[in-house]
Every structure is written in structure tokens, then in C-alpha cells.
């Protein structure tokens, strides 16, 4: 079923979580994306948002064949949930957060040694991703990802992916041309383009300065400019709908 919120929660979504005037305008132009952090979750005294995240988490787990949900409505910590809303309905969500990973890096030269084969990195990771079955293959998954990447100021190749389902792997290959990766013991997927694609913050910094990926992560967060106020197209609806 599609999940409905009461009038008070809908008001809170507009005022507290949307953060952008563009979201209010988007009510007349179709689904929009709203971001929820732990502060917003704890501030919802009605418990409606917690219930919504619990139900979405259960549906995502069921769709992926997981024994237990990855997303709950109790605490988000430093993670964020991007909700795809259409009026009073939640059509899907994408949860992201930083994870410290020890991964086998792509060999970039014939002289790479064992010491440099494994790197400790801390990328932003896609932790849970779900669009209601009734609304799949209509471009909403792409809309969720694009809105998240605009706000986080990252590209798809700069993310890590926690135990991605076959559907998500196909989605990333179709929409972002990501396909090559080395299986990791921790079941996270870090694509080869994370290390090698021109324009990647990680690849460029490592090449220019020779510093470790962990150091690069700190530099990346420090160098990323703050989001400018009044950026009205942050959660704009994707104009060209493509299949999820």
C-alpha cells in the first residue's frame, strides 16, 4: 500500500524538512524530494514520521529479500533519508550516510605494491533504496538519486553501496554507466570509477598529492563549499522520466 501521513505531518514536511521554497511549489508539478535527518525525526512528537520510516524500511527489506529492515524509525544518527513525496503520499526513499571502509583498491599502475592495494576510505554510502512497486519504472528512482547527489554535491561514482541488490546494480549501470567493481569482503560495492574516472575527487587528489584515500576524504569534506541559500532547483522534479 502507499503510505499516507496526517495533516500535521504534511505541514511539518513542508515547513521543517523541505527547507526549500521549491518544494512547496512542486506540489502542483508532481512528486518532490524532501530530506529528513535525526533532528527532524526526534522533533516529530506525533510519531507519524517514525511510523512512516518503519513501514518503508519493512517494505524495502521485503522487496530485497532481507531478514530484517535496514531502515528504522528510531534513530538516524548522522545518516539522512531522502523521501519522495507526492502530496500526502510517500512513494519511496533513499538513505545515505558515511561509512569507514577498508577496501581493496583498483591497481592503477604496474608498480602498485601490497601496502597500497588496501585503503581505508570513508565515502558517503547508499544504505537503503526503495520505490513502491506501483511507482517503479517511471523515473522516480532517478529523481531520488539525482536530488540526493545535488544536495550532497557528489556523483554516483563517488559513493559506496551497501549490499546493492541486482536491481540497484542494473539501475546504476543504466543511468550512471557504472558497471566495473571488485567484490569486497565487507559486501560494499566501490566502483572502479571511484578511483580512476577523470573528475573524481578521490582520483584527482590522490594523483596530484599522493596522499592516502583517508586523507583525501578529510580534504574533500573540508573543501566542499556550503550549500547556498535560495538554491531553488535543489529538489526539482526530473523533467525527463526514465525507467527505474
CSV table of C-alpha atoms in Angstrom, one decimal:
chain,number,residue,atom,x,y,z
A,1,UNK,CA,0.0,0.0,0.0
A,2,UNK,CA,1.0,3.6,-0.4
A,3,UNK,CA,1.8,5.3,2.9
A,4,UNK,CA,-0.3,8.3,4.0
A,5,UNK,CA,0.5,11.0,6.6
A,6,UNK,CA,-1.9,13.1,8.6
A,7,UNK,CA,-2.4,16.8,8.0
A,8,UNK,CA,0.0,17.8,10.8
A,9,UNK,CA,2.8,15.6,9.4
A,10,UNK,CA,2.3,17.0,5.9
A,11,UNK,CA,2.6,20.5,7.4
A,12,UNK,CA,5.8,19.6,9.1
A,13,UNK,CA,7.2,18.1,5.9
A,14,UNK,CA,6.7,21.4,4.2
A,15,UNK,CA,7.9,23.7,7.0
A,16,UNK,CA,10.6,21.7,8.7
A,17,UNK,CA,12.1,19.1,6.4
A,18,UNK,CA,11.7,20.5,2.9
A,19,UNK,CA,13.8,23.6,3.7
A,20,UNK,CA,13.3,24.9,0.2
A,21,UNK,CA,10.6,27.1,-1.2
A,22,UNK,CA,10.9,25.0,-4.4
A,23,UNK,CA,9.3,22.0,-2.6
A,24,UNK,CA,6.1,23.9,-1.8
A,25,UNK,CA,5.8,25.0,-5.4
A,26,UNK,CA,6.4,21.4,-6.6
A,27,UNK,CA,3.1,20.3,-5.0
A,28,UNK,CA,1.4,21.4,-8.2
A,29,UNK,CA,4.0,19.9,-10.5
A,30,UNK,CA,4.3,16.3,-9.2
A,31,UNK,CA,6.5,14.3,-6.8
A,32,UNK,CA,9.3,16.1,-4.9
A,33,UNK,CA,12.1,15.1,-2.7
A,34,UNK,CA,12.4,16.0,1.0
A,35,UNK,CA,15.4,15.3,3.3
A,36,UNK,CA,15.0,14.0,6.9
A,37,UNK,CA,17.8,14.0,9.4
A,38,UNK,CA,17.8,12.8,13.1
A,39,UNK,CA,16.9,16.2,14.4
A,40,UNK,CA,13.7,16.3,12.3
A,41,UNK,CA,12.9,12.7,13.3
A,42,UNK,CA,13.3,13.4,17.1
A,43,UNK,CA,11.3,16.7,16.7
A,44,UNK,CA,8.2,14.8,15.4
A,45,UNK,CA,6.3,14.4,18.6
A,46,UNK,CA,3.3,12.8,16.8
A,47,UNK,CA,5.4,9.7,15.9
A,48,UNK,CA,4.0,9.8,12.4
A,49,UNK,CA,7.4,10.1,10.7
A,50,UNK,CA,8.8,7.3,12.8
A,51,UNK,CA,6.0,5.0,11.7
A,52,UNK,CA,6.4,6.0,8.1
A,53,UNK,CA,10.1,5.1,8.1
A,54,UNK,CA,9.4,1.9,9.9
A,55,UNK,CA,6.9,0.8,7.2
A,56,UNK,CA,9.1,1.9,4.3
A,57,UNK,CA,12.0,0.1,5.9
A,58,UNK,CA,10.0,-3.1,6.2
A,59,UNK,CA,8.8,-2.8,2.6
A,60,UNK,CA,12.3,-2.3,1.3
A,61,UNK,CA,13.6,-5.4,3.3
A,62,UNK,CA,10.7,-7.5,1.9
A,63,UNK,CA,11.4,-6.3,-1.7
A,64,UNK,CA,15.2,-7.2,-1.3
A,65,UNK,CA,14.6,-10.5,0.5
A,66,UNK,CA,16.4,-9.3,3.6
A,67,UNK,CA,15.7,-10.9,7.0
A,68,UNK,CA,15.4,-7.6,8.8
A,69,UNK,CA,15.0,-4.0,7.8
A,70,UNK,CA,18.0,-1.7,7.2
A,71,UNK,CA,15.9,1.4,7.9
A,72,UNK,CA,14.0,2.0,11.2
A,73,UNK,CA,12.2,5.0,12.6
A,74,UNK,CA,14.0,5.1,16.0
A,75,UNK,CA,17.3,6.9,15.3
A,76,UNK,CA,19.2,8.1,12.2
A,77,UNK,CA,22.4,9.4,13.9
A,78,UNK,CA,24.4,11.1,11.2
A,79,UNK,CA,22.5,9.5,8.4
A,80,UNK,CA,19.9,11.1,6.2
A,81,UNK,CA,16.8,9.9,4.5
A,82,UNK,CA,15.6,11.4,1.2
A,83,UNK,CA,11.8,10.9,0.9
A,84,UNK,CA,10.0,11.0,-2.4
A,85,UNK,CA,6.7,12.7,-1.7
A,86,UNK,CA,3.5,13.2,-3.8
A,87,UNK,CA,1.2,15.3,-1.8
A,88,UNK,CA,0.3,13.2,1.3
A,89,UNK,CA,1.9,10.1,-0.1
A,90,UNK,CA,5.4,8.7,0.2
A,91,UNK,CA,6.4,6.9,-3.0
A,92,UNK,CA,9.9,5.8,-1.9
A,93,UNK,CA,13.1,6.7,-0.1
A,94,UNK,CA,16.9,6.7,-0.2
A,95,UNK,CA,19.0,6.5,3.0
A,96,UNK,CA,22.7,7.7,3.0
A,97,UNK,CA,25.4,8.0,5.5
A,98,UNK,CA,29.2,7.9,5.8
A,99,UNK,CA,30.9,4.6,6.4
A,100,UNK,CA,34.5,3.8,7.2
A,101,UNK,CA,35.6,1.0,4.9
A,102,UNK,CA,38.7,-1.0,4.4
A,103,UNK,CA,38.7,-2.0,0.8
A,104,UNK,CA,40.9,-3.4,-2.0
A,105,UNK,CA,41.7,-0.5,-4.3
A,106,UNK,CA,41.9,-0.7,-8.1
A,107,UNK,CA,45.5,-1.2,-9.3
A,108,UNK,CA,46.4,2.0,-11.1
A,109,UNK,CA,49.9,1.0,-12.2
A,110,UNK,CA,52.2,-2.0,-12.7
A,111,UNK,CA,54.2,-0.8,-9.7
A,112,UNK,CA,51.4,-0.8,-7.1
A,113,UNK,CA,52.5,-2.8,-4.0
A,114,UNK,CA,50.6,-4.8,-1.4
A,115,UNK,CA,50.8,-1.8,1.0
A,116,UNK,CA,48.8,0.3,-1.4
A,117,UNK,CA,46.4,-2.4,-2.5
A,118,UNK,CA,44.2,-1.9,0.5
A,119,UNK,CA,42.9,1.6,1.5
A,120,UNK,CA,40.8,2.9,4.4
A,121,UNK,CA,38.2,5.3,3.0
A,122,UNK,CA,35.1,7.0,4.3
A,123,UNK,CA,32.7,7.7,1.5
A,124,UNK,CA,29.1,8.6,1.6
A,125,UNK,CA,27.2,5.4,1.1
A,126,UNK,CA,23.8,4.5,-0.2
A,127,UNK,CA,22.5,2.3,2.6
A,128,UNK,CA,18.9,1.6,1.6
A,129,UNK,CA,16.9,2.4,-1.5
A,130,UNK,CA,13.3,1.6,-2.3
A,131,UNK,CA,10.5,2.8,-4.6
A,132,UNK,CA,7.0,1.4,-4.1
A,133,UNK,CA,6.3,-1.3,-6.7
A,134,UNK,CA,3.3,0.7,-8.1
A,135,UNK,CA,5.6,3.6,-9.0
A,136,UNK,CA,8.7,1.8,-10.3
A,137,UNK,CA,9.9,2.2,-13.9
A,138,UNK,CA,8.6,5.8,-14.0
A,139,UNK,CA,11.8,7.7,-13.4
A,140,UNK,CA,11.2,8.2,-9.6
A,141,UNK,CA,14.4,6.2,-8.6
A,142,UNK,CA,16.5,8.5,-10.8
A,143,UNK,CA,14.7,11.5,-9.3
A,144,UNK,CA,15.6,10.4,-5.8
A,145,UNK,CA,19.3,9.8,-6.7
A,146,UNK,CA,19.7,13.0,-8.6
A,147,UNK,CA,18.2,15.1,-5.8
A,148,UNK,CA,20.4,13.4,-3.2
A,149,UNK,CA,23.6,13.9,-5.3
A,150,UNK,CA,22.8,17.6,-5.9
A,151,UNK,CA,22.4,18.2,-2.2
A,152,UNK,CA,25.4,16.1,-1.2
A,153,UNK,CA,27.5,17.6,-4.1
A,154,UNK,CA,28.7,14.2,-5.2
A,155,UNK,CA,28.5,12.0,-8.3
A,156,UNK,CA,27.3,8.4,-8.4
A,157,UNK,CA,30.9,7.0,-8.8
A,158,UNK,CA,32.0,8.8,-5.6
A,159,UNK,CA,29.5,6.8,-3.4
A,160,UNK,CA,29.8,3.4,-1.8
A,161,UNK,CA,26.9,1.0,-1.9
A,162,UNK,CA,25.9,-1.3,0.9
A,163,UNK,CA,25.0,-4.8,-0.3
A,164,UNK,CA,23.3,-3.5,-3.5
A,165,UNK,CA,20.5,-5.6,-4.9
A,166,UNK,CA,20.7,-6.9,-8.5
A,167,UNK,CA,18.0,-4.2,-9.3
A,168,UNK,CA,20.2,-1.5,-7.9
A,169,UNK,CA,23.2,-2.7,-9.8
A,170,UNK,CA,21.2,-2.6,-13.1
A,171,UNK,CA,19.9,0.8,-12.2
A,172,UNK,CA,23.4,2.2,-11.6
A,173,UNK,CA,24.6,0.7,-14.9
A,174,UNK,CA,21.7,2.1,-16.9
A,175,UNK,CA,21.6,5.6,-15.5
A,176,UNK,CA,25.2,6.3,-14.4
A,177,UNK,CA,27.3,3.9,-16.6
A,178,UNK,CA,28.7,2.2,-13.5
A,179,UNK,CA,29.5,-1.5,-14.0
A,180,UNK,CA,33.0,-2.5,-13.0
A,181,UNK,CA,33.8,-3.2,-9.4
A,182,UNK,CA,35.9,-5.6,-7.4
A,183,UNK,CA,34.0,-7.7,-4.8
A,184,UNK,CA,34.9,-6.8,-1.2
A,185,UNK,CA,34.8,-8.9,1.9
A,186,UNK,CA,32.5,-6.3,3.6
A,187,UNK,CA,29.9,-6.6,0.8
A,188,UNK,CA,30.1,-2.9,0.0
A,189,UNK,CA,30.5,-2.0,-3.7
A,190,UNK,CA,33.0,0.7,-4.6
A,191,UNK,CA,33.2,1.1,-8.4
A,192,UNK,CA,36.5,1.3,-10.2
A,193,UNK,CA,35.4,4.7,-11.4
A,194,UNK,CA,35.7,5.8,-7.7
A,195,UNK,CA,39.4,5.6,-8.1
A,196,UNK,CA,40.1,6.2,-11.8
A,197,UNK,CA,37.4,8.3,-13.6
A,198,UNK,CA,38.6,11.8,-14.5
A,199,UNK,CA,36.9,14.4,-12.4
A,200,UNK,CA,36.6,12.1,-9.3
A,201,UNK,CA,37.7,14.0,-6.2
A,202,UNK,CA,39.4,10.9,-4.9
A,203,UNK,CA,41.3,10.1,-8.1
A,204,UNK,CA,42.4,13.7,-8.7
A,205,UNK,CA,43.6,14.4,-5.1
A,206,UNK,CA,45.5,11.1,-4.9
A,207,UNK,CA,47.1,11.6,-8.2
A,208,UNK,CA,48.2,15.2,-7.5
A,209,UNK,CA,49.4,14.9,-3.9
A,210,UNK,CA,50.0,11.2,-3.4
A,211,UNK,CA,48.1,11.3,-0.1
A,212,UNK,CA,46.1,8.4,1.2
A,213,UNK,CA,42.4,8.0,0.5
A,214,UNK,CA,41.5,8.6,4.1
A,215,UNK,CA,43.4,11.9,4.0
A,216,UNK,CA,41.6,12.7,0.7
A,217,UNK,CA,38.2,12.1,2.4
A,218,UNK,CA,39.0,14.7,5.1
A,219,UNK,CA,40.2,17.2,2.4
A,220,UNK,CA,37.1,16.6,0.4
A,221,UNK,CA,34.8,17.4,3.3
A,222,UNK,CA,36.7,20.5,4.2
A,223,UNK,CA,36.9,21.8,0.7
A,224,UNK,CA,33.3,21.2,-0.3
A,225,UNK,CA,31.5,24.6,-0.3
A,226,UNK,CA,28.4,25.1,1.8
A,227,UNK,CA,25.1,24.9,0.1
A,228,UNK,CA,24.0,28.4,-0.9
A,229,UNK,CA,20.7,29.7,0.4
A,230,UNK,CA,17.9,30.1,-2.1
A,231,UNK,CA,19.0,27.3,-4.3
A,232,UNK,CA,15.5,26.6,-5.6
A,233,UNK,CA,16.2,23.8,-8.0
A,234,UNK,CA,17.7,21.5,-5.4
A,235,UNK,CA,14.8,19.1,-5.2
A,236,UNK,CA,13.2,19.9,-8.6
A,237,UNK,CA,11.3,17.3,-10.4
A,238,UNK,CA,13.2,15.3,-13.0
A,239,UNK,CA,12.0,16.6,-16.3
A,240,UNK,CA,12.8,13.6,-18.4
A,241,UNK,CA,11.3,10.5,-16.9
A,242,UNK,CA,13.2,7.3,-17.5
A,243,UNK,CA,12.7,3.7,-16.3
A,244,UNK,CA,14.0,2.9,-12.9
